[in-house]
XYZ file of C-alpha atoms in Angstrom:
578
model
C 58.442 93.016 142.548
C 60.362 95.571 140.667
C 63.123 94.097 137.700
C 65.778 95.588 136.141
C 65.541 97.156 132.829
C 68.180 94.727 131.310
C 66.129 91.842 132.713
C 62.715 93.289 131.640
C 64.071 94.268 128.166
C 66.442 91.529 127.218
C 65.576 90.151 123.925
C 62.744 87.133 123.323
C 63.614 86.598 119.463
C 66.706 87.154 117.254
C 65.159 90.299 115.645
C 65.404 92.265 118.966
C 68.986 91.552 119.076
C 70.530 95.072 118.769
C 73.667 95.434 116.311
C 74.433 92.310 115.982
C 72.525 91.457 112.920
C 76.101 89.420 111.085
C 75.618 86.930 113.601
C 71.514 86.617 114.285
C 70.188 86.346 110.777
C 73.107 83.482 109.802
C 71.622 81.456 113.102
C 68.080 82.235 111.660
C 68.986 80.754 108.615
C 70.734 77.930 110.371
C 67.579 77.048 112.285
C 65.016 77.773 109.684
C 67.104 75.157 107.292
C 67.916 72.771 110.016
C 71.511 72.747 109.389
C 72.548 73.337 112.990
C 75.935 72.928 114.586
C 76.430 70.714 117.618
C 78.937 73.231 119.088
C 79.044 77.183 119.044
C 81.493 79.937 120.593
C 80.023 83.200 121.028
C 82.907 85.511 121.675
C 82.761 89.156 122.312
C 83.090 91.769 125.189
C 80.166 92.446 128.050
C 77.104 93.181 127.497
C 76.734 92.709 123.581
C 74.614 89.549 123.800
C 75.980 86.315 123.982
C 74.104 84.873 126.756
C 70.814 86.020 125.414
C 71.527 84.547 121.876
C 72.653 81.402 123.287
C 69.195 81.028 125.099
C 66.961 82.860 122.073
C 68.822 79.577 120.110
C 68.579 77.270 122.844
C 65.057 77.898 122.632
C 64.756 78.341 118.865
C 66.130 74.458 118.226
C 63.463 73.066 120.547
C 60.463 75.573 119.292
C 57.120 73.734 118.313
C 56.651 76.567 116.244
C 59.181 78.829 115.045
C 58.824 81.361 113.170
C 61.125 82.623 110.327
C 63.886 80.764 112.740
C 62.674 82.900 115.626
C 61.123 81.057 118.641
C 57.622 81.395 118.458
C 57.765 81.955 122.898
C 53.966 80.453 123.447
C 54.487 76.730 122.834
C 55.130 74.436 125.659
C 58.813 73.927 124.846
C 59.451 77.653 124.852
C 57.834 78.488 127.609
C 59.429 75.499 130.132
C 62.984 76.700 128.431
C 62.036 80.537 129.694
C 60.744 79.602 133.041
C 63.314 76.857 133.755
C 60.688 73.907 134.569
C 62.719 72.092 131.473
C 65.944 70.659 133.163
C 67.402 69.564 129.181
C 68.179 73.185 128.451
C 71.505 73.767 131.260
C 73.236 77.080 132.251
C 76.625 76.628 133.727
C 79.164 79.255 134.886
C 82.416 77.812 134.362
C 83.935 80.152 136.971
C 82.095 78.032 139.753
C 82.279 74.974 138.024
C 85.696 74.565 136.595
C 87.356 71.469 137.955
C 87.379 68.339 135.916
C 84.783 66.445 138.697
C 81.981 68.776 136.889
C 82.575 68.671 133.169
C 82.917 64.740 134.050
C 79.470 64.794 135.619
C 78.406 66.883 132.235
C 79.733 64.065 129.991
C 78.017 61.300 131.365
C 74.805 63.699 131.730
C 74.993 64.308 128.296
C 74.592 60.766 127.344
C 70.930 60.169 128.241
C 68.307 61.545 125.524
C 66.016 64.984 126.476
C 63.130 64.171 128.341
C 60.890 66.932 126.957
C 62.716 68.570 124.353
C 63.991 67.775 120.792
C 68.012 68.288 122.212
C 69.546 68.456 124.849
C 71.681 71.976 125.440
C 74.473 73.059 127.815
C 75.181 77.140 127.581
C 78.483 77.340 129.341
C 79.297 80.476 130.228
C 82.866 82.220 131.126
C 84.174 79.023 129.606
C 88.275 80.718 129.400
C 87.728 80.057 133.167
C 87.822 75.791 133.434
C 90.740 74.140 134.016
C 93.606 72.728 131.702
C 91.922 69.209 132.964
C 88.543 70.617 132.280
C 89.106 71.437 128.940
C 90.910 68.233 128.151
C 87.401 66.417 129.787
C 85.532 68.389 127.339
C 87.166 67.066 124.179
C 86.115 64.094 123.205
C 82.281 64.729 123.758
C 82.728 67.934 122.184
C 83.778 66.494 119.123
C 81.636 63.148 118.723
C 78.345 64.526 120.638
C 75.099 62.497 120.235
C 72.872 63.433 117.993
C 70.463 65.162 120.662
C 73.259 67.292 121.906
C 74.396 70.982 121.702
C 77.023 73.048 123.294
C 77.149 76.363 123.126
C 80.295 78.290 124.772
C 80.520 81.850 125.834
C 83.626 83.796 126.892
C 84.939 86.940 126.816
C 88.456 86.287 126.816
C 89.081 84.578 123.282
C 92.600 84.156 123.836
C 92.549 81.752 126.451
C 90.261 79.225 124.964
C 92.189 76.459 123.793
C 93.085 75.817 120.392
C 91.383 72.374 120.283
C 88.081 73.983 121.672
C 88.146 76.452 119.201
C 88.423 74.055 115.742
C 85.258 71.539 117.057
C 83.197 75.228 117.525
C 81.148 77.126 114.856
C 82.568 81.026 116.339
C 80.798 83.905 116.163
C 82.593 87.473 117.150
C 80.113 89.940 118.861
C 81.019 93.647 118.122
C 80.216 96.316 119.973
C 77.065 98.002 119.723
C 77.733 101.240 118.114
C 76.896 104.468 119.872
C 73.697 105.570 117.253
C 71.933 102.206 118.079
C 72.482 102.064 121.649
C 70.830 105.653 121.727
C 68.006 104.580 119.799
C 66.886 101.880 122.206
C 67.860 103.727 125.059
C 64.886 106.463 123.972
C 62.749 103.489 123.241
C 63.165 102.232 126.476
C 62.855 105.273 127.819
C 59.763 105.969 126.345
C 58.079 102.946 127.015
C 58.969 103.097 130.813
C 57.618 106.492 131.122
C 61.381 107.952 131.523
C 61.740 111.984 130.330
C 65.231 111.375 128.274
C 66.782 114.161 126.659
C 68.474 113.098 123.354
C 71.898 115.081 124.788
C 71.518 112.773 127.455
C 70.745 109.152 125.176
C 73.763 109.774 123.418
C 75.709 110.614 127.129
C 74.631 107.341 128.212
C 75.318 105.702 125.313
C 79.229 106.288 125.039
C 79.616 105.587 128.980
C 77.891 102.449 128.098
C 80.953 101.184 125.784
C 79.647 99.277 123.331
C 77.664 97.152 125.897
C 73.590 97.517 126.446
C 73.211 95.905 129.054
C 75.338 98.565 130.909
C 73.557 101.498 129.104
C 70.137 99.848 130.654
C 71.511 99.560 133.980
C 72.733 103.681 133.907
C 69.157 103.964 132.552
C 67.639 102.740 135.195
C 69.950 104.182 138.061
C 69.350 107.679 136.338
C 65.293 106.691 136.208
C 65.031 107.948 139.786
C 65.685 111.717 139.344
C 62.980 114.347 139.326
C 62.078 115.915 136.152
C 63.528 115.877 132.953
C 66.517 113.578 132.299
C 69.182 115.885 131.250
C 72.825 115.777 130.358
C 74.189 117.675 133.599
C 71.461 115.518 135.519
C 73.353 112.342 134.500
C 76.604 113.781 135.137
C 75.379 114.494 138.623
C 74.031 111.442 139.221
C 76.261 108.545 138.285
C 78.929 110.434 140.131
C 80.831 112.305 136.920
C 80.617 115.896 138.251
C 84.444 115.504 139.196
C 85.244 115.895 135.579
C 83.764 119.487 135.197
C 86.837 119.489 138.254
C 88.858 117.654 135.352
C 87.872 119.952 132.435
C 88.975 123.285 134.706
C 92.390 121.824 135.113
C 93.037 121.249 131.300
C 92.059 124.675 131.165
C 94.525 125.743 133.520
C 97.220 124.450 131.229
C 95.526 125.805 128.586
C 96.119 129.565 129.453
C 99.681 128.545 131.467
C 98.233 129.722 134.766
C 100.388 127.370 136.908
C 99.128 128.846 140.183
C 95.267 127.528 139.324
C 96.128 124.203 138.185
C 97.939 123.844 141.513
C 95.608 125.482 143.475
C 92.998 122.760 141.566
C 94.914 119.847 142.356
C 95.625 120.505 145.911
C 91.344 121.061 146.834
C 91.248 117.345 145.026
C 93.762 115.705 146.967
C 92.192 117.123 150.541
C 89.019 115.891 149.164
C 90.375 112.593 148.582
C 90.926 112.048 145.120
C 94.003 109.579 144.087
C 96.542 111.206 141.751
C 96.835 108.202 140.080
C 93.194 108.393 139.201
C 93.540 112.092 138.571
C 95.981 112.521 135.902
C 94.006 109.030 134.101
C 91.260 111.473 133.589
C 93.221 113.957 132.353
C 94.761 111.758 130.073
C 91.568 110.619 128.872
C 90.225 114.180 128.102
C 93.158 114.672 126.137
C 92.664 111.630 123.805
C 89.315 113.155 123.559
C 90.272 116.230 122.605
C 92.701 114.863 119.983
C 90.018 112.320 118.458
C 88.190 115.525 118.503
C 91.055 117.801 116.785
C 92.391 114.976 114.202
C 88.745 113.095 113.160
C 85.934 115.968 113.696
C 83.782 114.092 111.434
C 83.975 110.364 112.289
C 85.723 110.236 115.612
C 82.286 111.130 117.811
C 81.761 107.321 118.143
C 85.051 107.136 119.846
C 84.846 109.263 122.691
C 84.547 107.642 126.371
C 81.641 109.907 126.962
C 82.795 111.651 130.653
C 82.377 115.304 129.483
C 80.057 117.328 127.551
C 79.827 118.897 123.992
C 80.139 122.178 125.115
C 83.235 121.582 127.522
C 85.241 119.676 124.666
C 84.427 122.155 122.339
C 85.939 124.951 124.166
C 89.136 123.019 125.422
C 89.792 121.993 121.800
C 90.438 125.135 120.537
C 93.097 125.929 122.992
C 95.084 123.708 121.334
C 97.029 122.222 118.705
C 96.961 118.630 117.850
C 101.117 118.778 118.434
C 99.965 119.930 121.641
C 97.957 117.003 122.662
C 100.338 114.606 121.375
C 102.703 115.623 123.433
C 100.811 116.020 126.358
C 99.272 112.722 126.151
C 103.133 110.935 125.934
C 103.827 113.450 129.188
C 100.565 111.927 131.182
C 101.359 108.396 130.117
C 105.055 108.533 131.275
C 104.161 110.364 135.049
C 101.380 107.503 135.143
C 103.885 104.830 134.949
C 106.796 106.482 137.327
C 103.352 107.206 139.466
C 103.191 103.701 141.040
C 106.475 103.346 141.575
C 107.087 107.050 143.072
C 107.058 107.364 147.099
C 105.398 110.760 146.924
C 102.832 110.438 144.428
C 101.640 113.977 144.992
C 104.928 115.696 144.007
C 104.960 113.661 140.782
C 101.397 114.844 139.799
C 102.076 118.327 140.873
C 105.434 117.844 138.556
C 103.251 116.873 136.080
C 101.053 119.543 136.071
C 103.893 122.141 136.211
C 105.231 120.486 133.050
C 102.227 120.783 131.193
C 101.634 124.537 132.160
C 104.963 125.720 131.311
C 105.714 124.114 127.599
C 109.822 125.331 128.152
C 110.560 123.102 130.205
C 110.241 120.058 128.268
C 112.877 119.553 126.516
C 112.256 115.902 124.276
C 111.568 116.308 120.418
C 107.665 116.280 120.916
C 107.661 119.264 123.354
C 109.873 121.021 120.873
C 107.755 120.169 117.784
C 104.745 121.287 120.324
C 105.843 124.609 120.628
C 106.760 124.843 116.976
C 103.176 124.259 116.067
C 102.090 126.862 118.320
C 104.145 128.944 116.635
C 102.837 128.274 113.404
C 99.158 128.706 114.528
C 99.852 131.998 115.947
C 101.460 132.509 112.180
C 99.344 131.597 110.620
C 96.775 133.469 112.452
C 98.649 136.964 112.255
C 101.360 137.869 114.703
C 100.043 140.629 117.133
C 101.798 143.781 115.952
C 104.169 145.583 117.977
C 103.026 148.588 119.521
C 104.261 151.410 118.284
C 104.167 154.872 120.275
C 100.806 156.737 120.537
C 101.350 160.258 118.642
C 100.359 163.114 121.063
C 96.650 163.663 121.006
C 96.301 167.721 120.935
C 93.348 169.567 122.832
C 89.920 169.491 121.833
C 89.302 172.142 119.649
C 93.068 172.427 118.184
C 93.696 170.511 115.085
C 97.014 168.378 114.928
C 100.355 170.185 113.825
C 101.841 168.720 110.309
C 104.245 165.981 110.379
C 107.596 167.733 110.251
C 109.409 166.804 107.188
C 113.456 165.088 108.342
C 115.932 167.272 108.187
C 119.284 166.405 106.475
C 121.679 165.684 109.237
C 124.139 168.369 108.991
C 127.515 167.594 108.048
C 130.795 167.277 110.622
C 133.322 169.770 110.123
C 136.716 168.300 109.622
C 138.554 168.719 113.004
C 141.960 170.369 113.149
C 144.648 167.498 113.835
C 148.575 167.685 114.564
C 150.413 167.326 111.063
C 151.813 164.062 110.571
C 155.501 163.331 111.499
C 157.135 159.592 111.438
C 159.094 158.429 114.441
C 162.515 158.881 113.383
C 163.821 156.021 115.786
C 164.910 152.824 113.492
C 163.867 150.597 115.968
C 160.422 151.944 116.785
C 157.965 149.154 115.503
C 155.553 150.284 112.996
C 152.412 149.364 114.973
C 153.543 151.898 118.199
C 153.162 155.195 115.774
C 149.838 156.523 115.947
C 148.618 157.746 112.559
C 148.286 161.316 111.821
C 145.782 163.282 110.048
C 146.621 165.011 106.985
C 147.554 168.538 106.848
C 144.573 171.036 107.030
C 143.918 172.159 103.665
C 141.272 173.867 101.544
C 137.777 171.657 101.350
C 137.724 170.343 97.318
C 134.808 171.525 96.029
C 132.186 168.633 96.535
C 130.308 167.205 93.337
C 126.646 168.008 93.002
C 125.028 164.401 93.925
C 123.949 162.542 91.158
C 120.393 163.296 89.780
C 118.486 159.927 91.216
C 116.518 157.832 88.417
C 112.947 157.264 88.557
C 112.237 154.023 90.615
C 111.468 150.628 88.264
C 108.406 149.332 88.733
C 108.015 146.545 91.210
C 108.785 143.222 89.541
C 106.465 140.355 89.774
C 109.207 137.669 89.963
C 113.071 138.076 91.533
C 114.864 139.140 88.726
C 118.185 136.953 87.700
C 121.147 138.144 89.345
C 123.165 140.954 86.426
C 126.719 139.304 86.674
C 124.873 135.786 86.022
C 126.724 134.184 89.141
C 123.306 133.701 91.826
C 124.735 134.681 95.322
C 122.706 133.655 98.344
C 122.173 137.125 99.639
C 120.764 138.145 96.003
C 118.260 135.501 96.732
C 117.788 136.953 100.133
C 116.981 140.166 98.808
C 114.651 138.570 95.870
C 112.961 136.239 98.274
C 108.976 137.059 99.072
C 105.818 135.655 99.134
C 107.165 132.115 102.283
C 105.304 131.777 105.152
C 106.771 134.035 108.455
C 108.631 131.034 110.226
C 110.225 129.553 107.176
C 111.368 133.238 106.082
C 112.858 134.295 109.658
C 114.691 130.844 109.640
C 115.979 131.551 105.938
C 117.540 135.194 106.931
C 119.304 133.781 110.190
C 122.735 133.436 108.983
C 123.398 131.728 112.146
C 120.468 129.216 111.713
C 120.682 128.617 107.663
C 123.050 129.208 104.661
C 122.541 128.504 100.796
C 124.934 127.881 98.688
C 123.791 128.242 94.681
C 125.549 125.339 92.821
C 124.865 124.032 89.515
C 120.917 122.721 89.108
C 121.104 122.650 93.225
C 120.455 125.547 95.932
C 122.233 123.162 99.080
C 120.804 125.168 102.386
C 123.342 124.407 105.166
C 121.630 123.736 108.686
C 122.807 124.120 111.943
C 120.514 121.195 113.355
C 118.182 118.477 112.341
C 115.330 120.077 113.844
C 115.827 123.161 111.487
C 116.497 120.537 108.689
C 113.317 118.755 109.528
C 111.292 122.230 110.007
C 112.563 123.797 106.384
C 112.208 120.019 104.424
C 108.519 119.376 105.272
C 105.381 120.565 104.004
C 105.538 122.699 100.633
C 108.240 124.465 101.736
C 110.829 122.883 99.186
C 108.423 123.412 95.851
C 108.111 126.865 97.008
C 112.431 127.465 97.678
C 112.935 125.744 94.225
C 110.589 128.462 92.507
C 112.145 131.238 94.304
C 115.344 129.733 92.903
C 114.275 129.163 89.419
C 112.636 132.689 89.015
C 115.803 134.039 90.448
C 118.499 132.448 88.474
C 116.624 131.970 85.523
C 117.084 127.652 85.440
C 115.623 124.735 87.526
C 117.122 124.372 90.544
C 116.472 121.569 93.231
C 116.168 122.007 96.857
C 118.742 119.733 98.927
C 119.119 120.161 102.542
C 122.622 119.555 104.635
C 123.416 119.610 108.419
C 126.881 121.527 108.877
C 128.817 124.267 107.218
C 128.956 124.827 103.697
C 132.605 123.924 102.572
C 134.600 126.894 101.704
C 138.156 126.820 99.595
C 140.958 127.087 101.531
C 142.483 130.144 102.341
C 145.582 131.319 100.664
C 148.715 131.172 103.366
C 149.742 134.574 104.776
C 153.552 134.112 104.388
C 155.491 136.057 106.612
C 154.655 139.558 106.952
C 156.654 142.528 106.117
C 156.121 145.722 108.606
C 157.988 148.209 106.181
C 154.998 147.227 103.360
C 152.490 148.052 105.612
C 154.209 151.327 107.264
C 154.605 152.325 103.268
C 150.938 151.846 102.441
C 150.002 153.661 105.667
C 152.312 157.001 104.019
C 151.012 156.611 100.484
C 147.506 157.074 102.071
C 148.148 160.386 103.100
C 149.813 161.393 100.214
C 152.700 163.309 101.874
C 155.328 160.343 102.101
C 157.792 158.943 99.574
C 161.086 156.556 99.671
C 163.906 158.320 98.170
């Protein structure tokens, strides 16, 4: 009769126990010095072994033989315990056997001494799952057990244990079993079953196992069926994952903003029965995959939940930035939670999706800072130039004309104009007469244009402003050498404005977010150069939302029309007050 690999290969001895060796070689010890415990709580999630190293004990305390505190699994004692002919060693499951009636039962059990064994030992499994009576049964045996007794209580929910059950227990935490080891036995199972595994496809198995072995055995042996090699795609394709190739083509969809595909995408899924709830949790999960990927390349393979290939994540995660994926992870989690509540849970994933294609339309502070850091990548990367027009490409066999030199633009001729004459009316208001030309007279002879000196060499630092007084469009002009963003945002009058005071250049914001963008990174160290190189002194970088504040204007007083209808005369030189 055929077995299961995770019955066949579950550890006989504390040395086969896979990554848990904090917790087996302290029990060796413990059994090799006699200085056992009557109670133990092995704690930890499924799979990780703490069944099997409550019976390797069970059998190690009652071992004829033992061997460097491993059961020696040939003497009588061993043997019964393996084969269950020995009724002294008992397996419970508390979920079946959780009233108080039981664990009563198992107190006065406990009283009478083994029959065949050196102590007598219940391995209570699920134990977060007997009753508040139950527990309160357990107590008092638990505490003051005879001499020939052990207990030794599994569960995998710690935190409802009680607090009394816990301080009469010798705990021991089971980990996870990292990804590396749970490859290695998974090939050395493989290989002594006669199973073709591909390494790509160990290491597959091993992050969809999760930390537990037992469930990499049993994809193991559900994949042992196939024909021919055991590959990566093959396990895909059999345990069902091929949907998430499905998965990975959407994410690229909103990679290259093609709206039209991802929709197209998710309506073939829903007529072939796929839950949008289910749908956008994978997509979630491929994009904290991606940004494990993007923020810890080196460490963060251990992490991943194993549903897509190396090649696949590869390619998605250079489509985008880590800003990106933060904010498209918050924009997942939020539809998933309006998703159960929504009455057309199609429209909210297809709402979703159009979200995520078309970055503009999210409006919060991460989808902001998301399309900032696209904009820095692209920076940082080289802006695509603009195209300038193609010069004319002459006929084979005809070389190309000379570039013609620009020509001066020729001068306007003064136009003849009506001599000017005042409105002789008193009560004609100044503004209502038009103003004249002046007469037409001889063109002065114009001065030869001054004899241009030879440009000054290129300075290597802004030079200090001459009249000593730093202005903040000197320090425009000076500026070179910032990144593209931070310079466009510094010559936007509308968007910044500095203001030189003494040992501070203030810049002037218009909003937090350009406040935040211009006050992070090495962009400060680099202003307060620029400012020191220009003005000649240290200078500090502060950073204000608002206007600068500006002295107030002088008052206009009233105004006086004959003044301005005199220095409108005087400008044409042919009007004086007698």
């Amino acid at each position: 009769m055929y077995q299961a690999l995770y019955r066949k290969w579950r550890p006989r001895t504390f040395d086969e126990v896979v990554g848990q060796e904090h917790i087996t070689e302290t029990l060796k010890r413990q059994v090799a010095a006699g200085r056992l415990s009557h109670a133990y709580l092995f704690t930890g999630t499924r799979g990780t072994g703490k069944t099997t190293c409550a019976k390797i004990l069970a059998r190690a305390v009652n071992c004829q033989h033992p061997v460097d505190g491993n059961p020696c699994n040939a003497c009588p004692a061993c043997l019964g315990i393996e084969n269950g002919s020995i009724l002294d060693v008992v397996e419970l499951d508390a979920a079946s056997n959780n009233g108080v009636d039981q664990i009563r039962a198992l107190r006065d059990e406990a009283a009478y001494t083994p029959a065949a064994v050196a102590k007598r030992v219940y391995i209570v499994d699920e134990v977060h799952m007997l009753s508040t009576a139950a527990f309160n049964a357990l107590l008092k045996i638990l505490e003051e057990p005879p001499a020939h007794l052990m207990f030794i209580l599994a569960t995998t929910e710690l935190h409802k244990v009680p607090a009394t059950i816990k301080s009469r227990c010798q705990q021991f935490a089971f980990k996870r079993i990292s990804p590396k080891a749970l490859s290695d036995r998974l090939r050395y199972v493989a290989k002594e079953e006669g199973i073709p595994l591909t390494p790509p496809a160990a290491e597959l198995l091993a992050r969809l196992a999760d930390g537990g072995l037992r469930d990499g055995l049993s994809l193991l042996d559900q994949c042992s069926g196939t024909d021919g090699e055991l590959t990566e795609e093959r396990v895909l394709e059999v345990l069902g994952l091929t949907g998430s190739r499905r998965t990975a083509q959407l994410l690229d969809c909103v990679a290259r903003e093609d709206t039209s595909g991802a929709l197209a995408i998710l309506g073939e899924l829903y007529q072939d029965g796929k839950d949008m709830g289910a749908l956008l949790g994978e997509l979630a999960s491929l994009v904290r995959d991606l940004l494990v990927r993007k923020t810890a390349p080196e460490g963060g393979r251990g992490l991943l939940t194993g549903g897509y290939g190396e090649k696949t994540l590869r390619a998605l995660e250079e489509q985008f930035t880590a800003a990106e994926l933060v904010q498209m992870m918050l924009l997942l989690q939020s539809a998933q939670a309006d998703l159960y509540h929504s009455s057309s849970r199609r429209v909210d994933a297809e709402l979703c999706l159009i979200r995520l294609c078309d970055r503009r339309l999210s409006d919060t502070p991460e989808g902001i800072l998301s399309r900032l850091s696209r904009l820095e990548a692209q920076a940082a990367q080289g802006f695509p130039a603009t195209p300038s027009p193609a010069p004319a490409v002459p006929p084979a066999g005809e070389s190309a004309p000379p570039p013609e030199e620009p020509q001066p633009e020729p001068e306007e001729a003064d136009e003849e104009e009506p001599p000017f004459v005042f409105a002789e009316e008193e009560d004609a208001p100044p503004w209502d007469v038009e103003p004249p030309p002046p007469p037409v007279q001889a063109a002065p002879p114009q001065p030869e244009p001054p004899v241009a000196p030879p440009p000054a060499p290129a300075p290597t630092e802004p030079a200090a402003p001459a009249d000593g007084a730093p202005t903040w469009a000197g320090f425009l002009a000076a500026l070179k050498g910032l990144p593209p963003m931070v310079d466009s945002f510094l010559r936007n009058p509308a968007s910044v404005t500095g203001v030189f005071e003494e040992n501070t250049l203030t810049l002037w914001t218009d909003s937090d977010l350009t406040k935040s963008f211009l006050s992070r990174g090495n962009t400060p160290a680099l202003l307060e150069q620029a400012a020191e190189a220009y003005t000649g002194q240290k200078r500090r970088a502060a950073f204000q939302v608002g206007k600068p504040p500006q002295a107030d204007p002088p008052s206009p007083g009233k105004a006086d029309n004959f003044d301005d209808l005199l220095a409108l005369g005087q400008q044409f030189g042919n009007f004086t007050v007698k």
